[in-house]
Coordinates of C-alpha atoms in Angstrom, one line a residue:
Chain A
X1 CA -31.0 28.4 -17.3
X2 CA -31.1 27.5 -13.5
X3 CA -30.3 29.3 -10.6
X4 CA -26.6 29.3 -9.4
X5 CA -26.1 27.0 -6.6
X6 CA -23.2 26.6 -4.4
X7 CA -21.8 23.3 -3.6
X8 CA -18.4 22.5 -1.0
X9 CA -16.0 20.3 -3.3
X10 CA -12.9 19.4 -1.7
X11 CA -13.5 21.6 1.4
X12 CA -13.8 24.8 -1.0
X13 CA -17.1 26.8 -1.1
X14 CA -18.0 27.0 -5.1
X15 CA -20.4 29.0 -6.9
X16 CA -22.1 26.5 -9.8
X17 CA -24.3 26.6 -12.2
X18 CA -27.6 24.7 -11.4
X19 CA -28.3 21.7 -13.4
X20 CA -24.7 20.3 -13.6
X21 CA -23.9 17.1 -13.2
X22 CA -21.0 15.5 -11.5
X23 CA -19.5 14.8 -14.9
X24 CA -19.6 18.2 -15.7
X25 CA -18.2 19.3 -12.6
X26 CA -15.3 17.1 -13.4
X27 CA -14.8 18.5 -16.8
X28 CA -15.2 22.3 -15.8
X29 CA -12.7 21.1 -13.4
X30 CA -10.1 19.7 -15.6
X31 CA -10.3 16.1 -13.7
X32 CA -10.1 12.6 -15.6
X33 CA -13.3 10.7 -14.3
X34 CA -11.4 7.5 -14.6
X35 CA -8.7 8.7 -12.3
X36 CA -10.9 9.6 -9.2
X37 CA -13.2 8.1 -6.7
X38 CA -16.3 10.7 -5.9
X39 CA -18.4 11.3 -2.8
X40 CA -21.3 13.1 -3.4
X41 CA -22.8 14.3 0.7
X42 CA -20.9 10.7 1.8
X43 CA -22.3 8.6 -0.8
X44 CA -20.1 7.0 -3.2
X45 CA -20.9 7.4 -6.3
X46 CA -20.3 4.8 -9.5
X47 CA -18.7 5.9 -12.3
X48 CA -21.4 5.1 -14.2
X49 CA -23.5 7.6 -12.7
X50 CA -21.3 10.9 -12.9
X51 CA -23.1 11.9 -16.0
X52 CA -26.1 11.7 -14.6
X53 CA -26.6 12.9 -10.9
X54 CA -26.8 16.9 -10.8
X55 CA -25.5 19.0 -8.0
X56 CA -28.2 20.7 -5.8
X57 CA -27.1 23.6 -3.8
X58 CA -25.7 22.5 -0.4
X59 CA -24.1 19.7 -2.1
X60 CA -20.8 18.4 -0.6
X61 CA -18.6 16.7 -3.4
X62 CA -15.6 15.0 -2.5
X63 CA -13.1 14.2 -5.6
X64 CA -10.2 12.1 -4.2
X65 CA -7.3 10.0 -6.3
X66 CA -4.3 8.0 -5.4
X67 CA -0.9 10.0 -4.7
X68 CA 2.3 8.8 -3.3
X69 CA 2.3 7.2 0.0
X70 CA 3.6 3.6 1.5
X71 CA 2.8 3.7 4.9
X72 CA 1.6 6.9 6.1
Chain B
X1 CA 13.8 -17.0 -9.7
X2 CA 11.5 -17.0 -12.9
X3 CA 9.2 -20.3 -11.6
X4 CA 9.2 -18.7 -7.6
X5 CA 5.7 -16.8 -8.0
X6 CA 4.1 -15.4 -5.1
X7 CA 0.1 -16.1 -5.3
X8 CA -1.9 -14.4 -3.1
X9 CA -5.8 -14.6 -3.6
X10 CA -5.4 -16.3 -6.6
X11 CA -2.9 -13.4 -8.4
X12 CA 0.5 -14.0 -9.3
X13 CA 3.6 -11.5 -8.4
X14 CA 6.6 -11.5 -10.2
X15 CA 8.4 -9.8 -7.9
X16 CA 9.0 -10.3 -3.7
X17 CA 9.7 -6.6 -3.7
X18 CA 6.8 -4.4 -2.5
X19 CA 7.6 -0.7 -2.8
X20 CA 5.4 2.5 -1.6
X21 CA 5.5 6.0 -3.7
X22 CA 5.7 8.4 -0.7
X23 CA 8.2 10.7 0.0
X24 CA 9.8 10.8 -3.5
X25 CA 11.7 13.9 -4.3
X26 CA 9.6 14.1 -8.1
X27 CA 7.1 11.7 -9.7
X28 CA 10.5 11.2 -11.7
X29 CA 12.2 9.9 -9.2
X30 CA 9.5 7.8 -8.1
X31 CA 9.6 6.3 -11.5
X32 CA 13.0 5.4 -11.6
X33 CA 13.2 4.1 -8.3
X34 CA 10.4 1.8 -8.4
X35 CA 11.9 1.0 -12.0
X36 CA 15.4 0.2 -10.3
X37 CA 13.4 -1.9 -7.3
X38 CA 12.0 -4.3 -9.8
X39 CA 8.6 -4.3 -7.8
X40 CA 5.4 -5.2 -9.5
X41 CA 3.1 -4.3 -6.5
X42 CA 3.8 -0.7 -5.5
X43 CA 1.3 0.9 -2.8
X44 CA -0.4 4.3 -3.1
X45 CA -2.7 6.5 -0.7
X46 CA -5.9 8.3 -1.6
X47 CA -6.3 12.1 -1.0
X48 CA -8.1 15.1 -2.3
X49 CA -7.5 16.0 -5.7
X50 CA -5.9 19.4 -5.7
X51 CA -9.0 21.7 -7.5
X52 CA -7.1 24.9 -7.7
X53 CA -4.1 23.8 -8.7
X54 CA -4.6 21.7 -11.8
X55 CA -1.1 21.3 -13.1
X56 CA 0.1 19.3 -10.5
X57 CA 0.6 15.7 -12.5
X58 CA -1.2 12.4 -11.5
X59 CA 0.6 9.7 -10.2
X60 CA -0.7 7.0 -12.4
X61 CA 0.7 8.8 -15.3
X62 CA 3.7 8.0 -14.3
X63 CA 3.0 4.3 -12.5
X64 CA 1.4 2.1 -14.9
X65 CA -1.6 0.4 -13.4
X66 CA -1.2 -2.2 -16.6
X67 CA 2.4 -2.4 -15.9
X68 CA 2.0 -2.6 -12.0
X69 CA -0.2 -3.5 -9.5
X70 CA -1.4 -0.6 -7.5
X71 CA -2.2 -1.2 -3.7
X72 CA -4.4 1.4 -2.7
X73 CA -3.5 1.8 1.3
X74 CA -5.5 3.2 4.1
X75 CA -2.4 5.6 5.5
X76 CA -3.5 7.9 7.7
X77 CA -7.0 6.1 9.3
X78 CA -7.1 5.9 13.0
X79 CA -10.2 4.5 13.1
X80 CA -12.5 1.6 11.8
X81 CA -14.6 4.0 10.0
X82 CA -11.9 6.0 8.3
X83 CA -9.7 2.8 7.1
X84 CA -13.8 1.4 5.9
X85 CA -14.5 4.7 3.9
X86 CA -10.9 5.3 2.5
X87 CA -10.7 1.6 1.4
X88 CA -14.5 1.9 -0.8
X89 CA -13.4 5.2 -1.9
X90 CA -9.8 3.6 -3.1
X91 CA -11.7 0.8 -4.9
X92 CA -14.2 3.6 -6.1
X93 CA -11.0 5.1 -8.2
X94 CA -9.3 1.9 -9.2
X95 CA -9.8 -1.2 -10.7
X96 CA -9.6 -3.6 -8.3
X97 CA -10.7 -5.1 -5.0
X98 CA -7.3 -5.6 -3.3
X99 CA -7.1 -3.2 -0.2
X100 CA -3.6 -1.9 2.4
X101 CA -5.3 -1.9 5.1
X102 CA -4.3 0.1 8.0
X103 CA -5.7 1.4 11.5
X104 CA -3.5 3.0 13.1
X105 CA -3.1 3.9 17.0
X106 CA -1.3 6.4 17.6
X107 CA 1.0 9.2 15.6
X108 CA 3.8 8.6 17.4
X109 CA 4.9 5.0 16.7
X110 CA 2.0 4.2 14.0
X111 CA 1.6 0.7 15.5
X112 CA -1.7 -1.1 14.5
X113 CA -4.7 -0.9 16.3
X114 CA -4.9 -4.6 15.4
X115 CA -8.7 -4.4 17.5
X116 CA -10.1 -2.0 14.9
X117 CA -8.0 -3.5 12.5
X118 CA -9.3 -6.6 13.0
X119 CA -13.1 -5.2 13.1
X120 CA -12.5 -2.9 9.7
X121 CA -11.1 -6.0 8.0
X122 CA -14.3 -7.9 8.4
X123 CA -16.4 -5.1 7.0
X124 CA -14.3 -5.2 3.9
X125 CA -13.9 -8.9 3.5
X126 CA -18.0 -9.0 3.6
X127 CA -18.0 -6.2 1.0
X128 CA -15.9 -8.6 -1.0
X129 CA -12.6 -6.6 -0.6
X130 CA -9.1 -8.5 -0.8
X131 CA -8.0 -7.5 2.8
X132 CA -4.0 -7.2 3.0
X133 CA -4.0 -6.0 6.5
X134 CA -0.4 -4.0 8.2
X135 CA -0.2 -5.5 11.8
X136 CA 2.0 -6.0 14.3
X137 CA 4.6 -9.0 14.7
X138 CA 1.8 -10.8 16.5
X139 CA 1.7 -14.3 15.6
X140 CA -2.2 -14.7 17.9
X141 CA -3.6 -11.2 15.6
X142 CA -2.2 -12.6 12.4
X143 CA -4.0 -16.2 12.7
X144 CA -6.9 -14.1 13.8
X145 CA -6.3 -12.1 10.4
X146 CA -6.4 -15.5 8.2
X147 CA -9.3 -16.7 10.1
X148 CA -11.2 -14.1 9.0
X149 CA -10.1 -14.5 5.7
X150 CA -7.2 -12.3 5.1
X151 CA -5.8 -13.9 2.1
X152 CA -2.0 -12.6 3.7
X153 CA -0.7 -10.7 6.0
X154 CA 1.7 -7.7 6.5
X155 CA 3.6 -7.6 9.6
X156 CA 5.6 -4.9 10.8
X157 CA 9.4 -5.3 11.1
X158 CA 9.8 -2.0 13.4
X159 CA 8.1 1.3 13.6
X160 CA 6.9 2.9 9.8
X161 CA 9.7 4.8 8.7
X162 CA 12.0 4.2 11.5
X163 CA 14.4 2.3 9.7
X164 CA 15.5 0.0 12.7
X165 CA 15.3 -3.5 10.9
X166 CA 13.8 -6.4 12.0
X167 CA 13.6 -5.5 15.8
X168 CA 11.8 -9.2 17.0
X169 CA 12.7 -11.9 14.7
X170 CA 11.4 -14.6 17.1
X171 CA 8.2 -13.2 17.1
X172 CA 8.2 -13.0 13.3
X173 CA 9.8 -16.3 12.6
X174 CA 6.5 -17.3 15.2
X175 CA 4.5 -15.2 13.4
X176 CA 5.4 -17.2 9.7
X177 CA 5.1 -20.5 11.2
X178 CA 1.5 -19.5 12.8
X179 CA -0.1 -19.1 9.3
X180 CA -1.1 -20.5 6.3
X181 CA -1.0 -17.3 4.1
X182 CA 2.1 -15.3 2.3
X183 CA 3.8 -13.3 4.9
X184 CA 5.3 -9.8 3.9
X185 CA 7.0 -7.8 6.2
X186 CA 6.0 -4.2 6.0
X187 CA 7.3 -1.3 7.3
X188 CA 10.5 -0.5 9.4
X189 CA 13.1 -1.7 6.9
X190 CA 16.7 0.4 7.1
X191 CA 18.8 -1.1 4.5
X192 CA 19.7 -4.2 2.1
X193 CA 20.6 -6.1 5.1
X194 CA 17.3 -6.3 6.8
X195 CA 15.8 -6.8 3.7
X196 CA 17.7 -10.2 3.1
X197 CA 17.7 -11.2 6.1
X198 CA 13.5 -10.8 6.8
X199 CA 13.6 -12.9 3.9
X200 CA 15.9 -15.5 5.1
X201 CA 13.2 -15.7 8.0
X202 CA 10.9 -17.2 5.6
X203 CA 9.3 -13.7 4.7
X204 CA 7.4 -14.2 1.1
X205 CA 7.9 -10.3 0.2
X206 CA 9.3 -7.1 2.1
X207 CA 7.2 -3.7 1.3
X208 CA 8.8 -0.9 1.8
X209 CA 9.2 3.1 0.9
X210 CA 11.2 5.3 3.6
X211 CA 14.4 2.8 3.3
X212 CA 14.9 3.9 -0.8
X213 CA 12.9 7.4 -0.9
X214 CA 14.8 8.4 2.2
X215 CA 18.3 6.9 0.9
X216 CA 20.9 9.3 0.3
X217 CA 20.9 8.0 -3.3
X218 CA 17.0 6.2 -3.8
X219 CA 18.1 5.0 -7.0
X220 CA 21.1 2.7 -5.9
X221 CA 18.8 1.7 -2.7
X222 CA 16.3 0.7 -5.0
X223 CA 18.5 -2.0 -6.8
X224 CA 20.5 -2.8 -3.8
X225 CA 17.1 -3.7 -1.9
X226 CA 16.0 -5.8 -5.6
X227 CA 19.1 -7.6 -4.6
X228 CA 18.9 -8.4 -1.2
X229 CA 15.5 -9.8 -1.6
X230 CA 16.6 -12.4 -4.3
X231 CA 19.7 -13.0 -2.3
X232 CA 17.8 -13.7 1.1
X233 CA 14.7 -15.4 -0.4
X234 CA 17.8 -17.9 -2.3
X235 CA 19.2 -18.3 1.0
X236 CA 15.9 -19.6 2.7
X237 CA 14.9 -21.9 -0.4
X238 CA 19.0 -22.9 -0.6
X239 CA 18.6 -23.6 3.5
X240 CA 21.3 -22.3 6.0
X241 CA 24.0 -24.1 7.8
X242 CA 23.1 -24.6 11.9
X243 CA 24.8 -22.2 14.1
X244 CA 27.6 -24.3 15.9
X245 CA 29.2 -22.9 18.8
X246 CA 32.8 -24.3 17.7
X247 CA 34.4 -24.5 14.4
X248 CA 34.2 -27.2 11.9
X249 CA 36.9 -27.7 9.5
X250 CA 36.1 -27.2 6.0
X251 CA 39.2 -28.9 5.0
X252 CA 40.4 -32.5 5.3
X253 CA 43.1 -33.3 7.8
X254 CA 43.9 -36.4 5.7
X255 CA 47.1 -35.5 3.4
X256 CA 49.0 -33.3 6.2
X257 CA 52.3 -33.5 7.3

């Protein structure tokens, strides 16, 4: 087991458990993976890769998906 | 109206309707409307997901990307590098490379920054995005647009959500005759009339989203606007009469008394 770590997603401070990945983050979190775009500290991350980049404390994730809007 | 396909970058649109998904009472209601509108292209922005909340639905379970095509939008960027990092972020989430794209100048009328426009679409064109860009009725920006290889382009026909119609038609008749591409007017649409008549202009879609979410009834708007876009695109294929100041007689004078 690793040490806690606590990561900013969406603007919210988080306490999470070392060693996650961003595909586990997505899961605890109840969010479809094909339905969102993911920055992990401004990098854009392929889908492909959820599963395996893990959160280090400090982290910034950003989880962002399409909602209703035309022209702002 | 079944052979009159609108290609742009090598895809095919059924429909000359473009509708946005803001402003919708329900994800219902933005079901039925867009259902009613007929649209096949139907525009969507890109937020934060909602973490604490979790039952809040997601829009594409009630929009269809199979059934449409979703137009991710850059609403909300005022600059270059916003418009750059919502658009790879929007194609980070979807499944294609087509792109809104919008810079805009200022909150109060929400005109272009055509400048950073113009700068943010080149970025994304070299990143192999398909760069549909909101600008103003410029006819000198849109060629500018095209040159650097917008594959269309999205004029405004008034201020976003203002409703006023098509406030300089000269400028957007200019504006069609300028370039090359499909022309869609976006924005600033009131009701069926302007619709028709932008496409009457020579318009080869209308987008719109305040004119039926904003209706009293968005449901009746919805078809009303399906409507006046086949009426006025008919019109401009049929071609109109010339304007004469004096009348013409449609019936003969032979046979009289």
């Amino acid at each position: 087991m690793q040490a806690p770590i606590r990561i900013q997603v969406n603007g919210e401070a988080k306490d999470w458990r070392g060693g996650a990945t961003v595909a586990d983050l997505l899961r605890e979190l109840d969010i479809k993976a094909e339905r969102v775009a993911v920055e992990l500290n401004l990098e854009i991350l392929d889908r492909a890769m959820f599963g395996q980049r893990s959160l280090k404390d400090g982290d910034r994730v950003e989880i962002l998906s399409f909602i209703g809007g035309g022209s702002f | 109206m079944a052979d009159d396909r609108l290609i742009i970058a090598g895809r095919e649109f059924k429909s000359r309707l473009w509708v946005g998904t803001g402003k919708y009472k329900d994800f219902i209601e933005t079901q039925k409307a867009i259902e009613a509108s007929g649209a096949d292209v139907v525009t969507v922005a890109v937020r934060r997901v909602n973490i604490t909340d979790r039952s809040k639905d997601n829009l594409l379970d009630y929009i269809d990307p199979k059934k449409y095509t979703i137009l991710p939008n850059t609403a909300g960027c005022y600059t270059v590098e916003d418009a750059v990092r919502y658009s790879r972020l929007a194609r980070a989430a979807g499944v294609s490379d087509l792109i809104k794209l919008e810079v805009l100048g200022d909150e109060k009328t929400l005109f272009p920054d055509t400048a950073g426009l113009i700068e943010a679409a080149k970025i994304l064109i070299k990143e192999g995005f398909i760069v549909l860009p909101y600008t103003n009725d410029d006819p000198i920006v849109a060629k500018k647009l095209v040159d650097i290889g917008c594959p269309a382009v999205m004029p405004l026909a008034a201020p976003i959500g203002s409703g006023l119609g098509i406030r300089n038609p000269y400028n957007l008749k200019i504006l069609m005759e300028s370039v090359n591409v499909p022309v869609i007017v976006d924005a600033g649409v009131g009701t069926a009339s302007d619709a028709a008549l932008a496409m009457e202009y020579g318009a080869d879609a209308v987008l719109m989203n305040t004119a039926i979410a904003g209706a009293q009834n968005p449901l009746a708007m919805a078809e009303a606007m399906k409507y006046a876009v086949w009426a006025g695109r008919l019109a401009y294929k049929a071609g109109r009469i010339p304007r004469k100041l004096y009348a013409t007689a449609s019936s003969p004078i032979e046979g009289m008394l």
